[in-house]
N, CA, C and O atoms as a GROMACS GRO file, in nm:
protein
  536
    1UNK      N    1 -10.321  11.800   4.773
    1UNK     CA    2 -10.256  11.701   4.855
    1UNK      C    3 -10.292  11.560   4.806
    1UNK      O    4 -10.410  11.540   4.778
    2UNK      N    5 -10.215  11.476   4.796
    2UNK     CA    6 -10.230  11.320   4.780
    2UNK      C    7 -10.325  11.270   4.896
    2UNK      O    8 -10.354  11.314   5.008
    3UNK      N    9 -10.362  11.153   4.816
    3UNK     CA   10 -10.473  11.064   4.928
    3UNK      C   11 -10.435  11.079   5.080
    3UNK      O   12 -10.503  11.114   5.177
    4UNK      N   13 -10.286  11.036   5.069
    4UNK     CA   14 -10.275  11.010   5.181
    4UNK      C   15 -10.160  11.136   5.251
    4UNK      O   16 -10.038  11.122   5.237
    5UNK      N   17 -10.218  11.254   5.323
    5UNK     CA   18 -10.122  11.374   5.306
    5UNK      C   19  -9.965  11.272   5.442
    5UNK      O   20  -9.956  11.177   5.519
    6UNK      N   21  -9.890  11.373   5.390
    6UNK     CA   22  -9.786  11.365   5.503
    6UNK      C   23  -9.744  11.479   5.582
    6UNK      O   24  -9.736  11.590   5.530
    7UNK      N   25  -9.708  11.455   5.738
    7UNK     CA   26  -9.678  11.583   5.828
    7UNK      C   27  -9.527  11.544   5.858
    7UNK      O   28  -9.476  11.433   5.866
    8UNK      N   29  -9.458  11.697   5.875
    8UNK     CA   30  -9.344  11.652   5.911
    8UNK      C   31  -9.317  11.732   6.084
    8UNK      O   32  -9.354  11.849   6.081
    9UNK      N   33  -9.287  11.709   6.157
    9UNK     CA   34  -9.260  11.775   6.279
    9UNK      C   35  -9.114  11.809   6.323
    9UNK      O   36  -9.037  11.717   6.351
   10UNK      N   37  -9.090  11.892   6.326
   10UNK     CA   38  -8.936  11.962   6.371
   10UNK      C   39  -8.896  12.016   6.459
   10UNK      O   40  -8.964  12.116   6.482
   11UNK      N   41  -8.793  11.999   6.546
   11UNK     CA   42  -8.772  12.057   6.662
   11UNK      C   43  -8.667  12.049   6.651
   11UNK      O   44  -8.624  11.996   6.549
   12UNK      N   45  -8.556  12.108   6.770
   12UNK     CA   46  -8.411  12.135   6.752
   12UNK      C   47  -8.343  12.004   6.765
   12UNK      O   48  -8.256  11.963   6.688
   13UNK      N   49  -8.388  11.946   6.863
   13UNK     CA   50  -8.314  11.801   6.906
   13UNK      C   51  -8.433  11.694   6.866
   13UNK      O   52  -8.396  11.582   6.832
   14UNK      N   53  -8.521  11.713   6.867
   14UNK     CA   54  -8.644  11.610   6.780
   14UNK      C   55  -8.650  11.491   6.878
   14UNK      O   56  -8.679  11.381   6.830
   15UNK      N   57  -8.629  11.501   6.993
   15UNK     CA   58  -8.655  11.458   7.141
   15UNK      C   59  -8.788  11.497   7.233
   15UNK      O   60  -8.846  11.402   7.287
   16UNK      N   61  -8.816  11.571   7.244
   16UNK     CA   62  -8.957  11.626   7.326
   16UNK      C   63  -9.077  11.626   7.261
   16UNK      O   64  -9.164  11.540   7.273
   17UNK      N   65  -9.080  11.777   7.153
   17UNK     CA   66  -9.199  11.827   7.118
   17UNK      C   67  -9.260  11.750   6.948
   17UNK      O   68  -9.368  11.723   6.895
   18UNK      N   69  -9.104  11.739   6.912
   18UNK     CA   70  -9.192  11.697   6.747
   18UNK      C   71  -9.228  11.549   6.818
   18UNK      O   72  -9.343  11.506   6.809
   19UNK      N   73  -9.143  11.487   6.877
   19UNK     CA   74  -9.185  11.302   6.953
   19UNK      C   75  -9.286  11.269   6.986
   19UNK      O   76  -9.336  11.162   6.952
   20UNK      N   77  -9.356  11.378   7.079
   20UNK     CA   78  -9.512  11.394   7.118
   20UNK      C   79  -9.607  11.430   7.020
   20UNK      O   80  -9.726  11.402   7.036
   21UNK      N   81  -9.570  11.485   6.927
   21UNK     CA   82  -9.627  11.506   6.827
   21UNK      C   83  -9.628  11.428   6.729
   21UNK      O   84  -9.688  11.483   6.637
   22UNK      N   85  -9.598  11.338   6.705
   22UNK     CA   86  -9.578  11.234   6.619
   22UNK      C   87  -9.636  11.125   6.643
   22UNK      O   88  -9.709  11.064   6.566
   23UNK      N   89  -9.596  11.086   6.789
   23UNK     CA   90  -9.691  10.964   6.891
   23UNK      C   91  -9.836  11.025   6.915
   23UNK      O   92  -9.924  10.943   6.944
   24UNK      N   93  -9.877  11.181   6.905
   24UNK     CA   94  -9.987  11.164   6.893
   24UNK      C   95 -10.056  11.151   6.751
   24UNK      O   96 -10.158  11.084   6.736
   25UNK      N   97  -9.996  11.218   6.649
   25UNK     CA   98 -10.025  11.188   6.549
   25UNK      C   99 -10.071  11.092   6.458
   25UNK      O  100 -10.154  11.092   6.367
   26UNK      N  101  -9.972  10.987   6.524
   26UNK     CA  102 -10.009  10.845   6.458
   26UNK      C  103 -10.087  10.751   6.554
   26UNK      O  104 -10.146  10.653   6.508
   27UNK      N  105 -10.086  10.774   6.660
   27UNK     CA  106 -10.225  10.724   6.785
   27UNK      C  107 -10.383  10.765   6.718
   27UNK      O  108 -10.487  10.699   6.727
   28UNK      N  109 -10.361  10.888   6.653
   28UNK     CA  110 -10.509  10.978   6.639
   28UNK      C  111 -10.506  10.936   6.544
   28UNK      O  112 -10.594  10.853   6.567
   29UNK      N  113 -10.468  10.908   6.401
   29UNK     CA  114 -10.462  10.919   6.294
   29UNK      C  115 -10.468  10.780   6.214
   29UNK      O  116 -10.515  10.742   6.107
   30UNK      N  117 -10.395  10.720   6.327
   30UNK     CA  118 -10.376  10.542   6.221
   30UNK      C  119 -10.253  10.565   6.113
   30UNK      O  120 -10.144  10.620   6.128
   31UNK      N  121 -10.310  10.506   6.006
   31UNK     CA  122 -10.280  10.519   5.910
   31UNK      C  123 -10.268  10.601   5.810
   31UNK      O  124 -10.180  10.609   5.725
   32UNK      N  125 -10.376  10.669   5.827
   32UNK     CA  126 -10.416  10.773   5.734
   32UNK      C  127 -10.345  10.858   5.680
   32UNK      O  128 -10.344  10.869   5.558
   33UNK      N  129 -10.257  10.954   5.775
   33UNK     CA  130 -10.147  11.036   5.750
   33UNK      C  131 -10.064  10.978   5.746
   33UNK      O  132 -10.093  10.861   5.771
   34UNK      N  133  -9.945  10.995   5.722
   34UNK     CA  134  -9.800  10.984   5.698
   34UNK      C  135  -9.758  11.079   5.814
   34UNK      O  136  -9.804  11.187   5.851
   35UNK      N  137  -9.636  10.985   5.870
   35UNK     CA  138  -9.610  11.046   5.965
   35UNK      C  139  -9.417  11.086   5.998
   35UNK      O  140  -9.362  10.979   5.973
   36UNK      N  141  -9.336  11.162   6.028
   36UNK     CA  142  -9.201  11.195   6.038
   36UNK      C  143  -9.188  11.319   6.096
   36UNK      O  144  -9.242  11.422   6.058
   37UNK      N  145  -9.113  11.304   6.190
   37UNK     CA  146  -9.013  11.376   6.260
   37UNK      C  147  -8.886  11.389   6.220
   37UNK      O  148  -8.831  11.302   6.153
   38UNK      N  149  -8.807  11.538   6.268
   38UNK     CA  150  -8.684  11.505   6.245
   38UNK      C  151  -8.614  11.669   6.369
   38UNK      O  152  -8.695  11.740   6.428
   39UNK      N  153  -8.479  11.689   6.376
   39UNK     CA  154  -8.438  11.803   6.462
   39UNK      C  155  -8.350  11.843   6.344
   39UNK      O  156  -8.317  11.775   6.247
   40UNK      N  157  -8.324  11.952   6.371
   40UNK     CA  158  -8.204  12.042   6.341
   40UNK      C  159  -8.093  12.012   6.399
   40UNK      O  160  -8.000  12.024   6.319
   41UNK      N  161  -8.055  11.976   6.510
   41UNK     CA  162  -7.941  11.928   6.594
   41UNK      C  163  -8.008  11.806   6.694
   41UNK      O  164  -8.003  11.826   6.815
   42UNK      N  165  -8.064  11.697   6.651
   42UNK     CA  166  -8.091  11.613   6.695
   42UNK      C  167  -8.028  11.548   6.861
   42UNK      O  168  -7.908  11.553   6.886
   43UNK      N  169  -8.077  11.521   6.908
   43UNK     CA  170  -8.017  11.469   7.042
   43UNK      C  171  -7.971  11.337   7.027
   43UNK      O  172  -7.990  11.292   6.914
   44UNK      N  173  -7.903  11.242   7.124
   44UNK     CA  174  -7.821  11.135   7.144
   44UNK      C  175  -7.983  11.035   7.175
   44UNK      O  176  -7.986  10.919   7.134
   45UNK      N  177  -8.074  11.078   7.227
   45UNK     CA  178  -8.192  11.003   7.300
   45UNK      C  179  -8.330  11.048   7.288
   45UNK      O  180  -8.333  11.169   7.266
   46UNK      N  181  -8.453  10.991   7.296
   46UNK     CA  182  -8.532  11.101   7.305
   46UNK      C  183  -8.561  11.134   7.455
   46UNK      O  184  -8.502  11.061   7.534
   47UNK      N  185  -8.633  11.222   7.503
   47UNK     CA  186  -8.672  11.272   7.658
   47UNK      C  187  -8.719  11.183   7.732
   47UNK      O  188  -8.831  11.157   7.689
   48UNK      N  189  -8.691  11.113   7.831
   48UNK     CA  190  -8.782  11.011   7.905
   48UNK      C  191  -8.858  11.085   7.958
   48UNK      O  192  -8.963  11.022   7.959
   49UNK      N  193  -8.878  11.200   8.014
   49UNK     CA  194  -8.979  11.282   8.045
   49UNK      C  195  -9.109  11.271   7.946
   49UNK      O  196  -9.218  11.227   7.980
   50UNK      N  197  -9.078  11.314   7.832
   50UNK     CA  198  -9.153  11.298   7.721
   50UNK      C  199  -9.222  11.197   7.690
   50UNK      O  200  -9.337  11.205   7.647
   51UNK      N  201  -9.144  11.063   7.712
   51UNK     CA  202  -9.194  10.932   7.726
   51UNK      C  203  -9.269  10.923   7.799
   51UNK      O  204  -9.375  10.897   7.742
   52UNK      N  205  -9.282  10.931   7.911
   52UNK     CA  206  -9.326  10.914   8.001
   52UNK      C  207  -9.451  10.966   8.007
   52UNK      O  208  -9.546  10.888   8.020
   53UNK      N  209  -9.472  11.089   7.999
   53UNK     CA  210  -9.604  11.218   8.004
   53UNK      C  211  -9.657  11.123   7.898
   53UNK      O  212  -9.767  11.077   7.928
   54UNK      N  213  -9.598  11.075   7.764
   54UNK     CA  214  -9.689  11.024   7.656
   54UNK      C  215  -9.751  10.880   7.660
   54UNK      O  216  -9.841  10.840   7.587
   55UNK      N  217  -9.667  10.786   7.788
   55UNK     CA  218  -9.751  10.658   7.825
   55UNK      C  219  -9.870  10.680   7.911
   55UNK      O  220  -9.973  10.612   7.912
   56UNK      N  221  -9.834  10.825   8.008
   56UNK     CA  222  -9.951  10.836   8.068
   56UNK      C  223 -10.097  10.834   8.006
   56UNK      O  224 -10.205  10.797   8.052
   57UNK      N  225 -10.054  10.897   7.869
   57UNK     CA  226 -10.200  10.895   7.791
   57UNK      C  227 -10.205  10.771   7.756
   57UNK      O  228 -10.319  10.724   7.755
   58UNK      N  229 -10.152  10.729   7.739
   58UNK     CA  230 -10.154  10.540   7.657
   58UNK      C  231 -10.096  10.557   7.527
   58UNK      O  232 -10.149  10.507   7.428
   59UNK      N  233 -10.000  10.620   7.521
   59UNK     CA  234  -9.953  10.661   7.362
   59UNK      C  235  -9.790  10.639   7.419
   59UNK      O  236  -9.734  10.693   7.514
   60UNK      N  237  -9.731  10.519   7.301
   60UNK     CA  238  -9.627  10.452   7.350
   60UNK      C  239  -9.549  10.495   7.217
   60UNK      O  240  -9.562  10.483   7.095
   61UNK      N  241  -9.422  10.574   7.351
   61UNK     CA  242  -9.326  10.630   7.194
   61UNK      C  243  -9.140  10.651   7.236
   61UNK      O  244  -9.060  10.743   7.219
   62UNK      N  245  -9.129  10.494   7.306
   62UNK     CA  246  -9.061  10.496   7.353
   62UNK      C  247  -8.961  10.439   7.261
   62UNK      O  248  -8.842  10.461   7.283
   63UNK      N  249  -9.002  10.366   7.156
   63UNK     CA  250  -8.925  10.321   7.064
   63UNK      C  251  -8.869  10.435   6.952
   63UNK      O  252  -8.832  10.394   6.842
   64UNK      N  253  -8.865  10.556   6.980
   64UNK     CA  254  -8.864  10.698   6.847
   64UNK      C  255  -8.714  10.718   6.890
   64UNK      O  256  -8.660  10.709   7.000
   65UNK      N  257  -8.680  10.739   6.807
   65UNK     CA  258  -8.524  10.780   6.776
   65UNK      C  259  -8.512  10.910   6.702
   65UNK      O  260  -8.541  10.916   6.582
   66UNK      N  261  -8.467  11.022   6.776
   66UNK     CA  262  -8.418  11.115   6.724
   66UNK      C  263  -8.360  11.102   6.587
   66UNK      O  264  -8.296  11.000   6.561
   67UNK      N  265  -8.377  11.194   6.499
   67UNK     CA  266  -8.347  11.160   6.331
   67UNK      C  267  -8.308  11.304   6.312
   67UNK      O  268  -8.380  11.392   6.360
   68UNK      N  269  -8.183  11.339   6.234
   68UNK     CA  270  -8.133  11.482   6.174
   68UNK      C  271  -8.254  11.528   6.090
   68UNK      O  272  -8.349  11.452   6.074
   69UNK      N  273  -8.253  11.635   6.043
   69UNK     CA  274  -8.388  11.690   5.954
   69UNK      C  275  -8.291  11.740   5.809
   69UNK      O  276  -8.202  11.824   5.797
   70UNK      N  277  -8.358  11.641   5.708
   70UNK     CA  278  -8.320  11.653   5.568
   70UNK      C  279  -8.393  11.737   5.458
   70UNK      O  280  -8.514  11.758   5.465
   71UNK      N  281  -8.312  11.785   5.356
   71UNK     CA  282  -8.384  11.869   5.280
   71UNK      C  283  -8.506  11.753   5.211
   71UNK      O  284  -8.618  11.800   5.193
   72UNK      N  285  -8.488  11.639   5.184
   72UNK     CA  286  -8.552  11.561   5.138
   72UNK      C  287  -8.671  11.528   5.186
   72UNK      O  288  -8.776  11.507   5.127
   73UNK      N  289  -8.624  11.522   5.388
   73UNK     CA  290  -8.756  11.484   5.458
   73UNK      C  291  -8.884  11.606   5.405
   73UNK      O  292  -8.990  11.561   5.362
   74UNK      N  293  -8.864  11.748   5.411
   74UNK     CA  294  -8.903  11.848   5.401
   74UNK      C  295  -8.978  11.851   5.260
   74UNK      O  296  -9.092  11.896   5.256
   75UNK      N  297  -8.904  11.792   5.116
   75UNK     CA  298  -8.962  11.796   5.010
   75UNK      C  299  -9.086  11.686   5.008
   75UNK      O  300  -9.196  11.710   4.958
   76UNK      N  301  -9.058  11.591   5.055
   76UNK     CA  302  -9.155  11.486   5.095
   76UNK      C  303  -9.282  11.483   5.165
   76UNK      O  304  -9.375  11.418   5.118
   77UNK      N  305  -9.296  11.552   5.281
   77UNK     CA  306  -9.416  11.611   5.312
   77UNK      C  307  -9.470  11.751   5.273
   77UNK      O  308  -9.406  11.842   5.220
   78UNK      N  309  -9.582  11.750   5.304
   78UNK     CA  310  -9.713  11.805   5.268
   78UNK      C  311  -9.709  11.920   5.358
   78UNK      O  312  -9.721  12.038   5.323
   79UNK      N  313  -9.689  11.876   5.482
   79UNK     CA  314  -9.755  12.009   5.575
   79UNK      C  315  -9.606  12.038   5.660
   79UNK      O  316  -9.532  11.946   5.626
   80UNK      N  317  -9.561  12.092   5.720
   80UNK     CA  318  -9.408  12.112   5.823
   80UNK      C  319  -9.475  12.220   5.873
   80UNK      O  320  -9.541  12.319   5.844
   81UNK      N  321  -9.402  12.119   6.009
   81UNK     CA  322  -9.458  12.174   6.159
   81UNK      C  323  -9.389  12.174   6.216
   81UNK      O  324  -9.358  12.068   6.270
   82UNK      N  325  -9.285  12.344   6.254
   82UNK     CA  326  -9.172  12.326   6.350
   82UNK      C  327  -9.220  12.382   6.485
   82UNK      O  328  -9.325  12.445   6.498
   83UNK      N  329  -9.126  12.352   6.593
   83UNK     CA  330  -9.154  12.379   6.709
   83UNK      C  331  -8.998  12.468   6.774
   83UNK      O  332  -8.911  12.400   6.828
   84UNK      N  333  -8.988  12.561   6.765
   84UNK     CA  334  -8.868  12.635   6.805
   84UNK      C  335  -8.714  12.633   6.688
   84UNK      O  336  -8.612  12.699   6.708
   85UNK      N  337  -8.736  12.551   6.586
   85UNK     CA  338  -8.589  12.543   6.500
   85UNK      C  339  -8.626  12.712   6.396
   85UNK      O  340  -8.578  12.711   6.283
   86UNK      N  341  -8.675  12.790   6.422
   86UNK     CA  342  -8.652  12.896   6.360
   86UNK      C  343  -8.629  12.879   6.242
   86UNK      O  344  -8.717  12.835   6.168
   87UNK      N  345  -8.477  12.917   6.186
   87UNK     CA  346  -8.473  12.957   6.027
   87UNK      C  347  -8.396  12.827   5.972
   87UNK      O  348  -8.372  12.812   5.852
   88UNK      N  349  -8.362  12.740   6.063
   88UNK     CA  350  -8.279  12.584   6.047
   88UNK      C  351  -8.423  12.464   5.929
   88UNK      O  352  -8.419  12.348   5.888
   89UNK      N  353  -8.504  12.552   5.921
   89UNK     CA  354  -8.581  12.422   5.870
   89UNK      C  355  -8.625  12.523   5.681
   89UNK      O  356  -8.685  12.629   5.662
   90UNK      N  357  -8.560  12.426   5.580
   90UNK     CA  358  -8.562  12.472   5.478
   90UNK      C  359  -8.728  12.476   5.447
   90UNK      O  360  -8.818  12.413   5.503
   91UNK      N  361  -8.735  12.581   5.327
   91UNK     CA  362  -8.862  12.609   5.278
   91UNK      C  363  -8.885  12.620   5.125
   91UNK      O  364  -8.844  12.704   5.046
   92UNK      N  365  -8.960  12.514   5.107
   92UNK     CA  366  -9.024  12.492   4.938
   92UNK      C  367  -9.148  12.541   4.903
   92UNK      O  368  -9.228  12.564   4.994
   93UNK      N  369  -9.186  12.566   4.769
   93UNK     CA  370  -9.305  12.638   4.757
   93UNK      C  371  -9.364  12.518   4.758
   93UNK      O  372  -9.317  12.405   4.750
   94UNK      N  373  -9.512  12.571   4.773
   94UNK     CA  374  -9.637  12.476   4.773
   94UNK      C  375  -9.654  12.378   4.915
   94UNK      O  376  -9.747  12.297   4.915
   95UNK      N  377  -9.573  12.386   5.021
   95UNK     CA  378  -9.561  12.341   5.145
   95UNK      C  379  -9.661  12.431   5.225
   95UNK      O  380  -9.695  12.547   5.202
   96UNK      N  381  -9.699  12.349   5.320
   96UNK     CA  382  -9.801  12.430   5.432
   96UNK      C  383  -9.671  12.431   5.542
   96UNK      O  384  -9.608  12.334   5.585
   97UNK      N  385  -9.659  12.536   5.562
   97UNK     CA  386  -9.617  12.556   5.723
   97UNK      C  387  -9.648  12.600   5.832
   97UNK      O  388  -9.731  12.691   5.827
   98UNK      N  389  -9.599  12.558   5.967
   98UNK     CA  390  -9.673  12.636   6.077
   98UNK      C  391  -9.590  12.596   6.179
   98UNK      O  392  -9.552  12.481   6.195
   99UNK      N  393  -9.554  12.722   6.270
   99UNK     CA  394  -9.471  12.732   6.388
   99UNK      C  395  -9.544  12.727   6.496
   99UNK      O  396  -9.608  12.821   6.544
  100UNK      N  397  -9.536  12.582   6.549
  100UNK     CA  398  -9.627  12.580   6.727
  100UNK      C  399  -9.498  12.643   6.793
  100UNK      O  400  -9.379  12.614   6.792
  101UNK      N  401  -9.580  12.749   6.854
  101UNK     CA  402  -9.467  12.817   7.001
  101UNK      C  403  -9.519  12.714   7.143
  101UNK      O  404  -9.628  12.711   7.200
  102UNK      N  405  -9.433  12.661   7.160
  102UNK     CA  406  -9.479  12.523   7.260
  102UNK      C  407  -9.361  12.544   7.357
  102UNK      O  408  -9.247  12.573   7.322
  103UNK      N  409  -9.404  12.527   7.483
  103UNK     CA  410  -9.268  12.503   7.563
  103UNK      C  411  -9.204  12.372   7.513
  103UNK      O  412  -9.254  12.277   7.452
  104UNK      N  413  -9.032  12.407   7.573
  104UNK     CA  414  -8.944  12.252   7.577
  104UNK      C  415  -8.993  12.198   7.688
  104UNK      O  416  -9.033  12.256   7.788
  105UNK      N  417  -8.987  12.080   7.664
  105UNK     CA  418  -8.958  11.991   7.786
  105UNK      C  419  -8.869  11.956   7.854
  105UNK      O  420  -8.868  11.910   7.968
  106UNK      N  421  -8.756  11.986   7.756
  106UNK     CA  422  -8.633  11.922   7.805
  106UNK      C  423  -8.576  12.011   7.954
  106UNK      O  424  -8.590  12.131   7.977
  107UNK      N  425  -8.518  11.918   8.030
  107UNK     CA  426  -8.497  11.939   8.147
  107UNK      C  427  -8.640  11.993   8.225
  107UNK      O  428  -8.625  12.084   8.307
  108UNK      N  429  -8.738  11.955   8.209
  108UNK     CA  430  -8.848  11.984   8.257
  108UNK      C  431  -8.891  11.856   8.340
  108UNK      O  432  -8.881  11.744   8.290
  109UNK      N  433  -8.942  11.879   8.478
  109UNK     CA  434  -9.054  11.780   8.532
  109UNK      C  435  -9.193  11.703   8.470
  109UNK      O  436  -9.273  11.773   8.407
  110UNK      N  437  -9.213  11.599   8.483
  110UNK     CA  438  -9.316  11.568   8.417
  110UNK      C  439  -9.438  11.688   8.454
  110UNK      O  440  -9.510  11.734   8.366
  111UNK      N  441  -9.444  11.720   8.572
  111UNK     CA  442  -9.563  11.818   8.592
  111UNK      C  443  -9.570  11.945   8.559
  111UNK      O  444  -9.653  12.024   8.603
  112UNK      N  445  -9.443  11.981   8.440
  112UNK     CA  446  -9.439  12.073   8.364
  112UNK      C  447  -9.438  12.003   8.216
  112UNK      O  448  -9.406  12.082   8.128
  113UNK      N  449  -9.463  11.893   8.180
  113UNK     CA  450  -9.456  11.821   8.073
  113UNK      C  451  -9.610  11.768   8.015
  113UNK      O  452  -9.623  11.771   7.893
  114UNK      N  453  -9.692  11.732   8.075
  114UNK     CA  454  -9.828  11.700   8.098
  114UNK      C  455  -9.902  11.836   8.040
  114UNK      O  456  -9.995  11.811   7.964
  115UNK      N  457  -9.880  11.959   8.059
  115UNK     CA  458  -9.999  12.031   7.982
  115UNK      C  459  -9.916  12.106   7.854
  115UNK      O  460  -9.992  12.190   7.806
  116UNK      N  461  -9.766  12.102   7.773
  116UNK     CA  462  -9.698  12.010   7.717
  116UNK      C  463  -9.802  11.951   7.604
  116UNK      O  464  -9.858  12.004   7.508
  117UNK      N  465  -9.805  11.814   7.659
  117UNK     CA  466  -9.862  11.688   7.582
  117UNK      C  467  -9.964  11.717   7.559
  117UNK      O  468  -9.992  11.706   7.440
  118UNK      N  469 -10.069  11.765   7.646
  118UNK     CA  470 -10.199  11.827   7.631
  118UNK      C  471 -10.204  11.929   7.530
  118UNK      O  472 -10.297  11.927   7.449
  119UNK      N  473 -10.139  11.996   7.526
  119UNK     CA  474 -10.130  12.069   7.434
  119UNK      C  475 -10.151  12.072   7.300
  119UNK      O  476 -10.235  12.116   7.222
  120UNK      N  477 -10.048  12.012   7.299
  120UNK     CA  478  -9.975  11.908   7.188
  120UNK      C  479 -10.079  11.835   7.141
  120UNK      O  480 -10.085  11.857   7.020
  121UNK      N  481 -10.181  11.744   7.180
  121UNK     CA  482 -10.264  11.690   7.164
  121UNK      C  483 -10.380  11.777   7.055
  121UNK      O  484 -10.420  11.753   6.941
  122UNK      N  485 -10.407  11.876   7.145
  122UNK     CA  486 -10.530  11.924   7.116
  122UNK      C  487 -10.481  12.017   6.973
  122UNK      O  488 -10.563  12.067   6.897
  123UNK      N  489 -10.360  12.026   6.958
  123UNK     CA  490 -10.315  12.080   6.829
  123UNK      C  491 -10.335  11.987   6.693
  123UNK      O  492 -10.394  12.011   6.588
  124UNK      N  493 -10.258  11.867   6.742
  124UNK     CA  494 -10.292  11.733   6.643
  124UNK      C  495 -10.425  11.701   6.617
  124UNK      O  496 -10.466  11.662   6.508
  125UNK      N  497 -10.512  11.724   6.747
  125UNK     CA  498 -10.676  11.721   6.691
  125UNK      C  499 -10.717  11.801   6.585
  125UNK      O  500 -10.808  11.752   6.517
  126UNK      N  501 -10.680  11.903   6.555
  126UNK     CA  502 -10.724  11.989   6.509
  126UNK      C  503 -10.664  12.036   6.356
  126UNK      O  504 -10.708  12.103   6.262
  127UNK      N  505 -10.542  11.967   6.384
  127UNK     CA  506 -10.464  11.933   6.268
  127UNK      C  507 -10.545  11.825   6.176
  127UNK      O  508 -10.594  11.859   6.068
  128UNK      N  509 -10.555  11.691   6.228
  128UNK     CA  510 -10.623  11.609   6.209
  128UNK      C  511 -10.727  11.631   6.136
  128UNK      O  512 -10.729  11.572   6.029
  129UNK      N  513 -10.830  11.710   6.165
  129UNK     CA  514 -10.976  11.782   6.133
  129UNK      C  515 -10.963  11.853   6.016
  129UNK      O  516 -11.054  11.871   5.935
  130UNK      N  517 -10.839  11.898   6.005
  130UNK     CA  518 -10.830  11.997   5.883
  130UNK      C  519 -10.764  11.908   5.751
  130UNK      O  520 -10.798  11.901   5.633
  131UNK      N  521 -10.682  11.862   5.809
  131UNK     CA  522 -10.658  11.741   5.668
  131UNK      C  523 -10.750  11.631   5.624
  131UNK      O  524 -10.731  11.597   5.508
  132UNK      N  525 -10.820  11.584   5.672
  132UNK     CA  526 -10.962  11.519   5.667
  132UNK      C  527 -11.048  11.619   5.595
  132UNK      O  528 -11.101  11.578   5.491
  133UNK      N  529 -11.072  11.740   5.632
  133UNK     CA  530 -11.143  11.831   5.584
  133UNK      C  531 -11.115  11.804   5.434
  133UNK      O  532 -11.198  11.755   5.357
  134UNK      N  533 -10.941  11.855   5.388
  134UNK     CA  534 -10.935  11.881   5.266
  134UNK      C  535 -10.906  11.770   5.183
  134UNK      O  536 -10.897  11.785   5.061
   0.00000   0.00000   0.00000
């Protein structure tokens, strides 16, 4: 991996789970990583739910815009991390991959969204730990 690795996060609409994942990513991370999201069928918005659960932590990601997911984004990073897009997210050799089974949020209450983010969190920690590692 290069100095500085890159993660990519994927989800169907790239509204909820990769968003939270990204805002935590680059909250935890700084600079260090490289950071991108993208969906398979991207949404019009991202989740204000999502938003929301993610200001509660103090992690502001209200400015993220849903983005289509490119074969390019995919050649470009290092590690791809989908969250429910199944067989929609292309695959190159020498890529790390890994499927978080995470609930949606979408159409969800924040008080089904919060352990969610938590989640989500404690995955990026640990993510975090391991690219540092190597």
């Amino acid at each position: 991996m290069p100095d500085k690795p890159s993660v990519l996060f994927v989800c169907v609409h790239n509204a909820g789970r990769s968003q939270m994942a990204a805002g935590w990513l680059t909250h935890l991370a700084g600079d260090r990583i490289e950071v991108r999201s993208a969906g398979s069928a991207p949404a019009e918005q991202i989740n204000p739910v999502a938003v929301e659960a993610m200001a509660e932590a103090g992690v502001d990601i209200s400015a993220a815009q849903p983005t289509v997911l490119t074969t390019g984004a995919v050649q470009d990073s290092d590690v791809v991390i989908t969250m429910g897009c199944g067989d929609a997210c292309p695959i190159f050799p020498g890529k790390r991959y890994e499927d978080w089974e995470l609930d949606d949020p979408a159409g969800q209450g924040i008080e089904a969204v919060r352990p969610i983010r938590d989640e989500i969190r404690a995955r990026i920690e640990k993510l975090i730990a391991e690219l540092d590692a190597g």
